[in-house]
Amino acid sequence: MSDDRAIEISAEQVRRALAGDAPRPEVTCFFNEPTFTATYVIADPSTGRAAIIDSVLDFDQPSGRTSTESADEIIAFVELKGLTIDWLLETHAHADHLSAAPYLQEKLGGKIAIGRDISAVQEVFGRVFNEGTQFPRDGSQFDHLFGDGDSFSVGDVAAIALHVPGHTPADVAYVIGDSAFVGDTMFMPDYGTARADFPGGDAHQLYRSIRRLMKLPDETRVFLCHDYKALPNRTHFAWETTIGAQRTGNVHVHEGVTEDAFVAMRTARDATLDMPHLILPSVQVNMRAGHLPEPEENGTRYLKLPLDLL
């Protein structure tokens, strides 16, 4: 499907939901402050079918211990509401937290899904971690791979996947009813946009992906994957905004900012940023659809730490 056609379908879907001619989802956020990550439960109130986007497996790096406390909170909510999970959606292979999708799938069901360009991320980081031929680079660890413009549903709520590369080659935004879940393409308007300096990232692509999303109606609800408060101007976490607010007020990419100006800003800013402190464990796990590495002969699982490489 062409870029223009996919965004036209998405925009029409949003307009119908806003007008009351199609169902709108109920969205509940679970914010994980240690990783500044917003996980969403998106439910169709009429059918009780639901999806979970960008879940978090708690991980303490100094001790190497994992925990399911954050995921268990989501499970308790889903069970309390009597929801049926159809989808466990990832917007991309996160570099700042481990996915809890396999654990949630074991407890709640649903298909683990991501964009089909995850294979590009697997190819790059398969080499970084010297995974060898036993590690497939075709996305087969996931239950479903979305192409640009692929449609699906959450109960009776129409949904579409949009390929929005730039932060990584595989980023996907999910437009569900009147709501867009945009991953790391954009943050709150006062914080700006995601970095584009990871392997396979591209600031030009990020700019074009954001401009594409801004073709959605201004009233489209926008749900973000992270928030960092944008201190000192804001002292509370926030994760919901609108396309209109992004288009007119995003400090990095509002209307009038040219692609060249954005790329120059993003490149200079990215050069000052440290690597996310959980990037090495996170990517090793998330490129496997959240599955931990297989135990070695002593029964223990290990994560690799490449020295002097990145």
PDB file of C-alpha atoms in Angstrom:
ATOM      1  CA  MET A   1       0.000   0.000   0.000  1.00  0.00           C
ATOM      2  CA  SER A   2       1.309   3.474  -0.808  1.00  0.00           C
ATOM      3  CA  ASP A   3       2.209   5.896   1.975  1.00  0.00           C
ATOM      4  CA  ASP A   4      -0.558   8.277   0.931  1.00  0.00           C
ATOM      5  CA  ARG A   5      -3.212   5.559   0.767  1.00  0.00           C
ATOM      6  CA  ALA A   6      -2.321   4.139   4.180  1.00  0.00           C
ATOM      7  CA  ILE A   7      -2.514   7.539   5.862  1.00  0.00           C
ATOM      8  CA  GLU A   8      -5.771   8.376   4.044  1.00  0.00           C
ATOM      9  CA  ILE A   9      -7.361   5.183   5.384  1.00  0.00           C
ATOM     10  CA  SER A  10      -6.050   5.961   8.864  1.00  0.00           C
ATOM     11  CA  ALA A  11      -7.388   9.504   8.758  1.00  0.00           C
ATOM     12  CA  GLU A  12     -10.817   8.354   7.601  1.00  0.00           C
ATOM     13  CA  GLN A  13     -10.883   5.762  10.379  1.00  0.00           C
ATOM     14  CA  VAL A  14     -10.144   8.474  12.947  1.00  0.00           C
ATOM     15  CA  ARG A  15     -12.785  10.814  11.523  1.00  0.00           C
ATOM     16  CA  ARG A  16     -15.457   8.100  11.661  1.00  0.00           C
ATOM     17  CA  ALA A  17     -14.600   7.280  15.263  1.00  0.00           C
ATOM     18  CA  LEU A  18     -14.605  10.958  16.273  1.00  0.00           C
ATOM     19  CA  ALA A  19     -17.976  11.454  14.575  1.00  0.00           C
ATOM     20  CA  GLY A  20     -19.487   8.518  16.449  1.00  0.00           C
ATOM     21  CA  ASP A  21     -19.889   6.458  13.277  1.00  0.00           C
ATOM     22  CA  ALA A  22     -17.408   3.817  14.468  1.00  0.00           C
ATOM     23  CA  PRO A  23     -16.341   2.520  17.895  1.00  0.00           C
ATOM     24  CA  ARG A  24     -13.695   4.292  19.964  1.00  0.00           C
ATOM     25  CA  PRO A  25     -11.363   2.364  22.269  1.00  0.00           C
ATOM     26  CA  GLU A  26     -10.999   2.742  25.998  1.00  0.00           C
ATOM     27  CA  VAL A  27      -7.325   3.394  26.781  1.00  0.00           C
ATOM     28  CA  THR A  28      -5.704   2.750  30.168  1.00  0.00           C
ATOM     29  CA  CYS A  29      -2.073   3.648  30.797  1.00  0.00           C
ATOM     30  CA  PHE A  30       0.324   1.906  33.174  1.00  0.00           C
ATOM     31  CA  PHE A  31       3.407   4.089  33.619  1.00  0.00           C
ATOM     32  CA  ASN A  32       6.669   2.409  34.612  1.00  0.00           C
ATOM     33  CA  GLU A  33       8.696   5.185  36.206  1.00  0.00           C
ATOM     34  CA  PRO A  34      12.054   3.325  36.406  1.00  0.00           C
ATOM     35  CA  THR A  35      12.106   3.147  32.585  1.00  0.00           C
ATOM     36  CA  PHE A  36       9.755   6.110  31.941  1.00  0.00           C
ATOM     37  CA  THR A  37       7.644   3.784  29.782  1.00  0.00           C
ATOM     38  CA  ALA A  38       3.910   3.994  29.142  1.00  0.00           C
ATOM     39  CA  THR A  39       2.197   0.644  28.577  1.00  0.00           C
ATOM     40  CA  TYR A  40      -1.357   0.722  27.270  1.00  0.00           C
ATOM     41  CA  VAL A  41      -4.359  -1.553  27.528  1.00  0.00           C
ATOM     42  CA  ILE A  42      -6.683  -0.717  24.625  1.00  0.00           C
ATOM     43  CA  ALA A  43     -10.166  -2.199  24.910  1.00  0.00           C
ATOM     44  CA  ASP A  44     -13.327  -2.293  22.855  1.00  0.00           C
ATOM     45  CA  PRO A  45     -15.987  -1.585  25.494  1.00  0.00           C
ATOM     46  CA  SER A  46     -18.721  -3.374  23.557  1.00  0.00           C
ATOM     47  CA  THR A  47     -16.941  -6.716  23.098  1.00  0.00           C
ATOM     48  CA  GLY A  48     -14.321  -6.785  25.847  1.00  0.00           C
ATOM     49  CA  ARG A  49     -11.598  -7.617  23.307  1.00  0.00           C
ATOM     50  CA  ALA A  50      -8.334  -5.816  23.974  1.00  0.00           C
ATOM     51  CA  ALA A  51      -4.688  -5.241  23.078  1.00  0.00           C
ATOM     52  CA  ILE A  52      -1.623  -4.408  25.159  1.00  0.00           C
ATOM     53  CA  ILE A  53       1.048  -2.112  23.712  1.00  0.00           C
ATOM     54  CA  ASP A  54       4.711  -1.895  24.828  1.00  0.00           C
ATOM     55  CA  SER A  55       4.747  -3.921  28.039  1.00  0.00           C
ATOM     56  CA  VAL A  56       7.604  -3.884  30.572  1.00  0.00           C
ATOM     57  CA  LEU A  57       9.452  -6.739  32.261  1.00  0.00           C
ATOM     58  CA  ASP A  58      11.091  -5.322  35.376  1.00  0.00           C
ATOM     59  CA  PHE A  59      14.868  -5.739  35.303  1.00  0.00           C
ATOM     60  CA  ASP A  60      17.500  -4.803  37.861  1.00  0.00           C
ATOM     61  CA  GLN A  61      20.750  -4.610  35.924  1.00  0.00           C
ATOM     62  CA  PRO A  62      23.237  -4.664  38.850  1.00  0.00           C
ATOM     63  CA  SER A  63      21.820  -7.944  40.166  1.00  0.00           C
ATOM     64  CA  GLY A  64      20.664  -9.361  36.821  1.00  0.00           C
ATOM     65  CA  ARG A  65      17.258 -10.113  38.341  1.00  0.00           C
ATOM     66  CA  THR A  66      13.953  -9.914  36.497  1.00  0.00           C
ATOM     67  CA  SER A  67      10.531  -9.473  38.024  1.00  0.00           C
ATOM     68  CA  THR A  68       6.956  -9.413  36.746  1.00  0.00           C
ATOM     69  CA  GLU A  69       5.547  -6.846  39.171  1.00  0.00           C
ATOM     70  CA  SER A  70       4.615  -4.340  36.451  1.00  0.00           C
ATOM     71  CA  ALA A  71       3.158  -7.019  34.178  1.00  0.00           C
ATOM     72  CA  ASP A  72       1.193  -8.532  37.052  1.00  0.00           C
ATOM     73  CA  GLU A  73      -0.477  -5.169  37.623  1.00  0.00           C
ATOM     74  CA  ILE A  74      -1.691  -5.259  34.031  1.00  0.00           C
ATOM     75  CA  ILE A  75      -2.864  -8.854  34.376  1.00  0.00           C
ATOM     76  CA  ALA A  76      -4.866  -7.933  37.474  1.00  0.00           C
ATOM     77  CA  PHE A  77      -6.519  -5.057  35.582  1.00  0.00           C
ATOM     78  CA  VAL A  78      -7.359  -7.236  32.566  1.00  0.00           C
ATOM     79  CA  GLU A  79      -8.877  -9.919  34.791  1.00  0.00           C
ATOM     80  CA  LEU A  80     -10.820  -7.378  36.854  1.00  0.00           C
ATOM     81  CA  LYS A  81     -12.326  -5.890  33.687  1.00  0.00           C
ATOM     82  CA  GLY A  82     -12.999  -9.308  32.150  1.00  0.00           C
ATOM     83  CA  LEU A  83     -11.049  -8.441  28.996  1.00  0.00           C
ATOM     84  CA  THR A  84      -9.851 -10.880  26.358  1.00  0.00           C
ATOM     85  CA  ILE A  85      -6.405 -10.062  24.958  1.00  0.00           C
ATOM     86  CA  ASP A  86      -6.060 -10.535  21.219  1.00  0.00           C
ATOM     87  CA  TRP A  87      -2.845  -8.599  20.596  1.00  0.00           C
ATOM     88  CA  LEU A  88       0.442  -7.929  22.387  1.00  0.00           C
ATOM     89  CA  LEU A  89       1.797  -5.120  20.218  1.00  0.00           C
ATOM     90  CA  GLU A  90       5.316  -3.709  20.123  1.00  0.00           C
ATOM     91  CA  THR A  91       5.985  -0.370  18.456  1.00  0.00           C
ATOM     92  CA  HIS A  92       9.669  -1.307  18.001  1.00  0.00           C
ATOM     93  CA  ALA A  93      12.541  -3.251  19.572  1.00  0.00           C
ATOM     94  CA  HIS A  94      12.978  -1.036  22.615  1.00  0.00           C
ATOM     95  CA  ALA A  95      16.406   0.013  23.870  1.00  0.00           C
ATOM     96  CA  ASP A  96      15.298   1.130  27.325  1.00  0.00           C
ATOM     97  CA  HIS A  97      13.274  -1.736  28.763  1.00  0.00           C
ATOM     98  CA  LEU A  98      12.692  -5.456  28.367  1.00  0.00           C
ATOM     99  CA  SER A  99       9.347  -6.550  26.945  1.00  0.00           C
ATOM    100  CA  ALA A 100       7.011  -8.660  29.086  1.00  0.00           C
ATOM    101  CA  ALA A 101       5.045  -9.871  26.047  1.00  0.00           C
ATOM    102  CA  PRO A 102       5.855 -13.612  26.408  1.00  0.00           C
ATOM    103  CA  TYR A 103       4.889 -13.584  30.095  1.00  0.00           C
ATOM    104  CA  LEU A 104       1.652 -11.753  29.336  1.00  0.00           C
ATOM    105  CA  GLN A 105       0.938 -14.153  26.500  1.00  0.00           C
ATOM    106  CA  GLU A 106       1.381 -17.112  28.852  1.00  0.00           C
ATOM    107  CA  LYS A 107      -1.085 -15.608  31.327  1.00  0.00           C
ATOM    108  CA  LEU A 108      -3.554 -13.869  29.013  1.00  0.00           C
ATOM    109  CA  GLY A 109      -3.096 -15.143  25.460  1.00  0.00           C
ATOM    110  CA  GLY A 110      -2.878 -12.955  22.385  1.00  0.00           C
ATOM    111  CA  LYS A 111      -0.496 -12.685  19.433  1.00  0.00           C
ATOM    112  CA  ILE A 112       2.870 -10.945  19.841  1.00  0.00           C
ATOM    113  CA  ALA A 113       3.265  -8.553  16.903  1.00  0.00           C
ATOM    114  CA  ILE A 114       5.682  -5.947  15.552  1.00  0.00           C
ATOM    115  CA  GLY A 115       6.528  -4.356  12.208  1.00  0.00           C
ATOM    116  CA  ARG A 116       8.012  -6.648   9.576  1.00  0.00           C
ATOM    117  CA  ASP A 117      11.168  -4.543   9.324  1.00  0.00           C
ATOM    118  CA  ILE A 118      12.245  -6.006  12.666  1.00  0.00           C
ATOM    119  CA  SER A 119      14.400  -8.251  10.464  1.00  0.00           C
ATOM    120  CA  ALA A 120      16.694  -5.267   9.790  1.00  0.00           C
ATOM    121  CA  VAL A 121      17.185  -4.754  13.536  1.00  0.00           C
ATOM    122  CA  GLN A 122      17.793  -8.471  14.022  1.00  0.00           C
ATOM    123  CA  GLU A 123      20.415  -8.454  11.276  1.00  0.00           C
ATOM    124  CA  VAL A 124      22.366  -5.580  12.842  1.00  0.00           C
ATOM    125  CA  PHE A 125      22.189  -6.724  16.445  1.00  0.00           C
ATOM    126  CA  GLY A 126      22.545 -10.379  15.543  1.00  0.00           C
ATOM    127  CA  ARG A 127      26.057  -9.404  14.456  1.00  0.00           C
ATOM    128  CA  VAL A 128      26.627  -7.160  17.481  1.00  0.00           C
ATOM    129  CA  PHE A 129      25.872 -10.035  19.851  1.00  0.00           C
ATOM    130  CA  ASN A 130      27.503 -12.673  17.610  1.00  0.00           C
ATOM    131  CA  GLU A 131      24.325 -14.740  17.657  1.00  0.00           C
ATOM    132  CA  GLY A 132      25.363 -17.062  14.847  1.00  0.00           C
ATOM    133  CA  THR A 133      23.158 -18.920  12.400  1.00  0.00           C
ATOM    134  CA  GLN A 134      20.946 -20.370  15.136  1.00  0.00           C
ATOM    135  CA  PHE A 135      19.357 -16.942  15.592  1.00  0.00           C
ATOM    136  CA  PRO A 136      16.767 -16.324  12.824  1.00  0.00           C
ATOM    137  CA  ARG A 137      16.790 -12.835  11.336  1.00  0.00           C
ATOM    138  CA  ASP A 138      13.358 -13.114   9.735  1.00  0.00           C
ATOM    139  CA  GLY A 139      11.068 -11.992  12.557  1.00  0.00           C
ATOM    140  CA  SER A 140       9.844 -15.538  13.133  1.00  0.00           C
ATOM    141  CA  GLN A 141      10.130 -15.097  16.912  1.00  0.00           C
ATOM    142  CA  PHE A 142       6.968 -12.978  16.669  1.00  0.00           C
ATOM    143  CA  ASP A 143       3.486 -14.337  15.978  1.00  0.00           C
ATOM    144  CA  HIS A 144       2.629 -11.617  13.469  1.00  0.00           C
ATOM    145  CA  LEU A 145       4.550  -9.044  11.423  1.00  0.00           C
ATOM    146  CA  PHE A 146       2.726  -5.933  10.222  1.00  0.00           C
ATOM    147  CA  GLY A 147       3.453  -4.298   6.902  1.00  0.00           C
ATOM    148  CA  ASP A 148       2.745  -0.647   6.252  1.00  0.00           C
ATOM    149  CA  GLY A 149      -0.989  -0.087   5.956  1.00  0.00           C
ATOM    150  CA  ASP A 150      -1.990  -3.519   7.252  1.00  0.00           C
ATOM    151  CA  SER A 151      -5.408  -3.430   8.883  1.00  0.00           C
ATOM    152  CA  PHE A 152      -6.554  -5.373  11.934  1.00  0.00           C
ATOM    153  CA  SER A 153      -9.047  -4.836  14.738  1.00  0.00           C
ATOM    154  CA  VAL A 154      -9.407  -4.768  18.494  1.00  0.00           C
ATOM    155  CA  GLY A 155     -12.865  -6.220  18.901  1.00  0.00           C
ATOM    156  CA  ASP A 156     -15.050  -4.026  16.708  1.00  0.00           C
ATOM    157  CA  VAL A 157     -12.562  -1.142  16.756  1.00  0.00           C
ATOM    158  CA  ALA A 158     -10.777  -0.743  13.422  1.00  0.00           C
ATOM    159  CA  ALA A 159      -6.996  -0.487  13.505  1.00  0.00           C
ATOM    160  CA  ILE A 160      -4.136   0.014  11.063  1.00  0.00           C
ATOM    161  CA  ALA A 161      -0.341  -0.277  11.328  1.00  0.00           C
ATOM    162  CA  LEU A 162       1.836   2.495   9.879  1.00  0.00           C
ATOM    163  CA  HIS A 163       5.558   2.066   9.235  1.00  0.00           C
ATOM    164  CA  VAL A 164       7.286   5.100  10.806  1.00  0.00           C
ATOM    165  CA  PRO A 165      11.057   4.470  10.627  1.00  0.00           C
ATOM    166  CA  GLY A 166      13.743   6.845  11.819  1.00  0.00           C
ATOM    167  CA  HIS A 167      14.241   6.075  15.501  1.00  0.00           C
ATOM    168  CA  THR A 168      14.869   2.499  14.321  1.00  0.00           C
ATOM    169  CA  PRO A 169      14.205   0.931  10.907  1.00  0.00           C
ATOM    170  CA  ALA A 170      11.293  -1.078  12.300  1.00  0.00           C
ATOM    171  CA  ASP A 171       9.169   1.463  14.181  1.00  0.00           C
ATOM    172  CA  VAL A 172       5.411   1.103  13.774  1.00  0.00           C
ATOM    173  CA  ALA A 173       2.574   3.378  14.886  1.00  0.00           C
ATOM    174  CA  TYR A 174      -0.801   1.768  15.555  1.00  0.00           C
ATOM    175  CA  VAL A 175      -3.909   3.834  14.783  1.00  0.00           C
ATOM    176  CA  ILE A 176      -6.746   2.216  16.730  1.00  0.00           C
ATOM    177  CA  GLY A 177     -10.111   3.928  16.386  1.00  0.00           C
ATOM    178  CA  ASP A 178      -9.470   7.615  17.079  1.00  0.00           C
ATOM    179  CA  SER A 179      -6.121   7.007  18.803  1.00  0.00           C
ATOM    180  CA  ALA A 180      -2.544   6.787  17.533  1.00  0.00           C
ATOM    181  CA  PHE A 181       0.096   4.918  19.517  1.00  0.00           C
ATOM    182  CA  VAL A 182       3.277   6.379  18.083  1.00  0.00           C
ATOM    183  CA  GLY A 183       6.050   4.658  20.033  1.00  0.00           C
ATOM    184  CA  ASP A 184       9.259   6.696  20.121  1.00  0.00           C
ATOM    185  CA  THR A 185       8.668   8.873  17.056  1.00  0.00           C
ATOM    186  CA  MET A 186       7.440  11.784  19.191  1.00  0.00           C
ATOM    187  CA  PHE A 187       7.324  12.691  22.864  1.00  0.00           C
ATOM    188  CA  MET A 188       5.124  15.308  24.523  1.00  0.00           C
ATOM    189  CA  PRO A 189       5.224  18.600  22.580  1.00  0.00           C
ATOM    190  CA  ASP A 190       7.404  20.253  25.231  1.00  0.00           C
ATOM    191  CA  TYR A 191      10.001  17.441  25.019  1.00  0.00           C
ATOM    192  CA  GLY A 192      10.199  16.979  21.263  1.00  0.00           C
ATOM    193  CA  THR A 193      11.237  13.871  19.371  1.00  0.00           C
ATOM    194  CA  ALA A 194      13.156  10.629  19.738  1.00  0.00           C
ATOM    195  CA  ARG A 195      16.831  10.175  18.989  1.00  0.00           C
ATOM    196  CA  ALA A 196      17.860   8.792  15.607  1.00  0.00           C
ATOM    197  CA  ASP A 197      21.459   7.681  16.216  1.00  0.00           C
ATOM    198  CA  PHE A 198      20.935   3.985  16.981  1.00  0.00           C
ATOM    199  CA  PRO A 199      22.142   1.497  14.334  1.00  0.00           C
ATOM    200  CA  GLY A 200      19.754   1.845  11.403  1.00  0.00           C
ATOM    201  CA  GLY A 201      18.307   5.111  12.706  1.00  0.00           C
ATOM    202  CA  ASP A 202      17.937   8.058  10.346  1.00  0.00           C
ATOM    203  CA  ALA A 203      16.909  11.610  11.221  1.00  0.00           C
ATOM    204  CA  HIS A 204      15.648  12.266   7.677  1.00  0.00           C
ATOM    205  CA  GLN A 205      13.361   9.241   7.914  1.00  0.00           C
ATOM    206  CA  LEU A 206      12.202  10.292  11.388  1.00  0.00           C
ATOM    207  CA  TYR A 207      11.217  13.735  10.125  1.00  0.00           C
ATOM    208  CA  ARG A 208       9.241  12.250   7.234  1.00  0.00           C
ATOM    209  CA  SER A 209       7.549   9.703   9.501  1.00  0.00           C
ATOM    210  CA  ILE A 210       6.445  12.452  11.878  1.00  0.00           C
ATOM    211  CA  ARG A 211       5.187  14.620   9.026  1.00  0.00           C
ATOM    212  CA  ARG A 212       3.220  11.613   7.808  1.00  0.00           C
ATOM    213  CA  LEU A 213       1.594  11.145  11.214  1.00  0.00           C
ATOM    214  CA  MET A 214       0.718  14.841  11.291  1.00  0.00           C
ATOM    215  CA  LYS A 215      -1.590  14.251   8.317  1.00  0.00           C
ATOM    216  CA  LEU A 216      -4.014  12.600  10.731  1.00  0.00           C
ATOM    217  CA  PRO A 217      -6.869  14.809  11.970  1.00  0.00           C
ATOM    218  CA  ASP A 218      -5.879  17.360  14.611  1.00  0.00           C
ATOM    219  CA  GLU A 219      -8.274  15.765  17.112  1.00  0.00           C
ATOM    220  CA  THR A 220      -6.550  12.372  16.905  1.00  0.00           C
ATOM    221  CA  ARG A 221      -5.562  11.243  20.384  1.00  0.00           C
ATOM    222  CA  VAL A 222      -1.817  10.550  20.528  1.00  0.00           C
ATOM    223  CA  PHE A 223      -0.363   8.168  23.101  1.00  0.00           C
ATOM    224  CA  LEU A 224       3.389   8.168  23.642  1.00  0.00           C
ATOM    225  CA  CYS A 225       5.757   5.408  24.723  1.00  0.00           C
ATOM    226  CA  HIS A 226       7.805   7.566  27.124  1.00  0.00           C
ATOM    227  CA  ASP A 227       7.808  10.786  29.102  1.00  0.00           C
ATOM    228  CA  TYR A 228      10.639  12.522  30.941  1.00  0.00           C
ATOM    229  CA  LYS A 229       8.748  15.565  32.311  1.00  0.00           C
ATOM    230  CA  ALA A 230      10.709  18.167  30.264  1.00  0.00           C
ATOM    231  CA  LEU A 231      12.025  19.764  33.442  1.00  0.00           C
ATOM    232  CA  PRO A 232      12.066  22.500  34.677  1.00  0.00           C
ATOM    233  CA  ASN A 233       8.863  23.499  32.883  1.00  0.00           C
ATOM    234  CA  ARG A 234       6.774  20.482  33.885  1.00  0.00           C
ATOM    235  CA  THR A 235       6.890  18.457  37.085  1.00  0.00           C
ATOM    236  CA  HIS A 236       4.350  15.736  36.285  1.00  0.00           C
ATOM    237  CA  PHE A 237       4.490  12.836  33.844  1.00  0.00           C
ATOM    238  CA  ALA A 238       2.209  13.000  30.804  1.00  0.00           C
ATOM    239  CA  TRP A 239       1.709  10.622  27.907  1.00  0.00           C
ATOM    240  CA  GLU A 240      -1.380  11.775  25.994  1.00  0.00           C
ATOM    241  CA  THR A 241      -1.625  14.657  23.565  1.00  0.00           C
ATOM    242  CA  THR A 242      -3.156  15.292  20.107  1.00  0.00           C
ATOM    243  CA  ILE A 243      -1.923  15.539  16.562  1.00  0.00           C
ATOM    244  CA  GLY A 244      -2.941  19.195  16.553  1.00  0.00           C
ATOM    245  CA  ALA A 245      -0.841  19.919  19.640  1.00  0.00           C
ATOM    246  CA  GLN A 246       2.132  18.132  18.080  1.00  0.00           C
ATOM    247  CA  ARG A 247       1.759  19.862  14.746  1.00  0.00           C
ATOM    248  CA  THR A 248       1.576  23.344  16.231  1.00  0.00           C
ATOM    249  CA  GLY A 249       3.651  23.001  19.402  1.00  0.00           C
ATOM    250  CA  ASN A 250       6.247  20.239  19.231  1.00  0.00           C
ATOM    251  CA  VAL A 251       9.506  21.995  20.126  1.00  0.00           C
ATOM    252  CA  HIS A 252      11.533  20.006  17.590  1.00  0.00           C
ATOM    253  CA  VAL A 253       9.232  19.497  14.646  1.00  0.00           C
ATOM    254  CA  HIS A 254       6.277  21.897  14.692  1.00  0.00           C
ATOM    255  CA  GLU A 255       4.906  23.390  11.508  1.00  0.00           C
ATOM    256  CA  GLY A 256       7.515  25.496   9.753  1.00  0.00           C
ATOM    257  CA  VAL A 257      10.525  23.404  10.799  1.00  0.00           C
ATOM    258  CA  THR A 258      12.252  22.202   7.644  1.00  0.00           C
ATOM    259  CA  GLU A 259      13.729  18.750   7.207  1.00  0.00           C
ATOM    260  CA  ASP A 260      17.271  20.139   7.011  1.00  0.00           C
ATOM    261  CA  ALA A 261      16.807  22.171  10.190  1.00  0.00           C
ATOM    262  CA  PHE A 262      15.363  19.180  12.018  1.00  0.00           C
ATOM    263  CA  VAL A 263      18.173  16.863  10.918  1.00  0.00           C
ATOM    264  CA  ALA A 264      20.808  19.399  11.977  1.00  0.00           C
ATOM    265  CA  MET A 265      19.155  19.799  15.392  1.00  0.00           C
ATOM    266  CA  ARG A 266      18.616  16.062  15.877  1.00  0.00           C
ATOM    267  CA  THR A 267      22.167  15.171  14.838  1.00  0.00           C
ATOM    268  CA  ALA A 268      23.718  17.743  17.160  1.00  0.00           C
ATOM    269  CA  ARG A 269      21.481  16.767  20.062  1.00  0.00           C
ATOM    270  CA  ASP A 270      22.040  13.040  19.603  1.00  0.00           C
ATOM    271  CA  ALA A 271      25.811  13.569  19.736  1.00  0.00           C
ATOM    272  CA  THR A 272      25.432  14.756  23.350  1.00  0.00           C
ATOM    273  CA  LEU A 273      23.319  11.810  24.557  1.00  0.00           C
ATOM    274  CA  ASP A 274      24.607   8.829  26.471  1.00  0.00           C
ATOM    275  CA  MET A 275      23.544   5.344  25.437  1.00  0.00           C
ATOM    276  CA  PRO A 276      20.423   4.163  27.296  1.00  0.00           C
ATOM    277  CA  HIS A 277      21.718   2.224  30.283  1.00  0.00           C
ATOM    278  CA  LEU A 278      19.554  -0.811  29.477  1.00  0.00           C
ATOM    279  CA  ILE A 279      20.169  -0.887  25.713  1.00  0.00           C
ATOM    280  CA  LEU A 280      22.359  -4.016  25.677  1.00  0.00           C
ATOM    281  CA  PRO A 281      20.087  -6.278  27.743  1.00  0.00           C
ATOM    282  CA  SER A 282      16.938  -4.759  26.219  1.00  0.00           C
ATOM    283  CA  VAL A 283      17.793  -5.256  22.575  1.00  0.00           C
ATOM    284  CA  GLN A 284      19.069  -8.805  23.166  1.00  0.00           C
ATOM    285  CA  VAL A 285      15.682  -9.709  24.631  1.00  0.00           C
ATOM    286  CA  ASN A 286      13.385  -7.556  22.497  1.00  0.00           C
ATOM    287  CA  MET A 287      14.781  -8.709  19.163  1.00  0.00           C
ATOM    288  CA  ARG A 288      13.656 -12.161  20.353  1.00  0.00           C
ATOM    289  CA  ALA A 289      10.076 -10.906  20.878  1.00  0.00           C
ATOM    290  CA  GLY A 290      10.747 -10.596  24.602  1.00  0.00           C
ATOM    291  CA  HIS A 291      11.985 -14.158  25.023  1.00  0.00           C
ATOM    292  CA  LEU A 292      15.022 -14.518  27.262  1.00  0.00           C
ATOM    293  CA  PRO A 293      18.069 -16.359  25.907  1.00  0.00           C
ATOM    294  CA  GLU A 294      17.935 -20.119  26.311  1.00  0.00           C
ATOM    295  CA  PRO A 295      19.553 -21.510  29.489  1.00  0.00           C
ATOM    296  CA  GLU A 296      23.071 -22.854  29.129  1.00  0.00           C
ATOM    297  CA  GLU A 297      24.148 -26.318  30.294  1.00  0.00           C
ATOM    298  CA  ASN A 298      24.202 -25.176  33.938  1.00  0.00           C
ATOM    299  CA  GLY A 299      20.552 -24.074  33.724  1.00  0.00           C
ATOM    300  CA  THR A 300      21.338 -20.344  33.872  1.00  0.00           C
ATOM    301  CA  ARG A 301      20.431 -17.764  31.234  1.00  0.00           C
ATOM    302  CA  TYR A 302      23.056 -15.196  30.243  1.00  0.00           C
ATOM    303  CA  LEU A 303      23.031 -11.817  28.520  1.00  0.00           C
ATOM    304  CA  LYS A 304      26.099 -10.693  26.569  1.00  0.00           C
ATOM    305  CA  LEU A 305      28.064  -7.473  27.026  1.00  0.00           C
ATOM    306  CA  PRO A 306      30.134  -6.678  23.920  1.00  0.00           C
ATOM    307  CA  LEU A 307      33.319  -4.841  24.872  1.00  0.00           C
ATOM    308  CA  ASP A 308      34.676  -1.813  22.969  1.00  0.00           C
ATOM    309  CA  LEU A 309      32.232  -2.309  20.103  1.00  0.00           C
ATOM    310  CA  LEU A 310      29.480   0.309  20.378  1.00  0.00           C
TER     311      LEU A 310
END
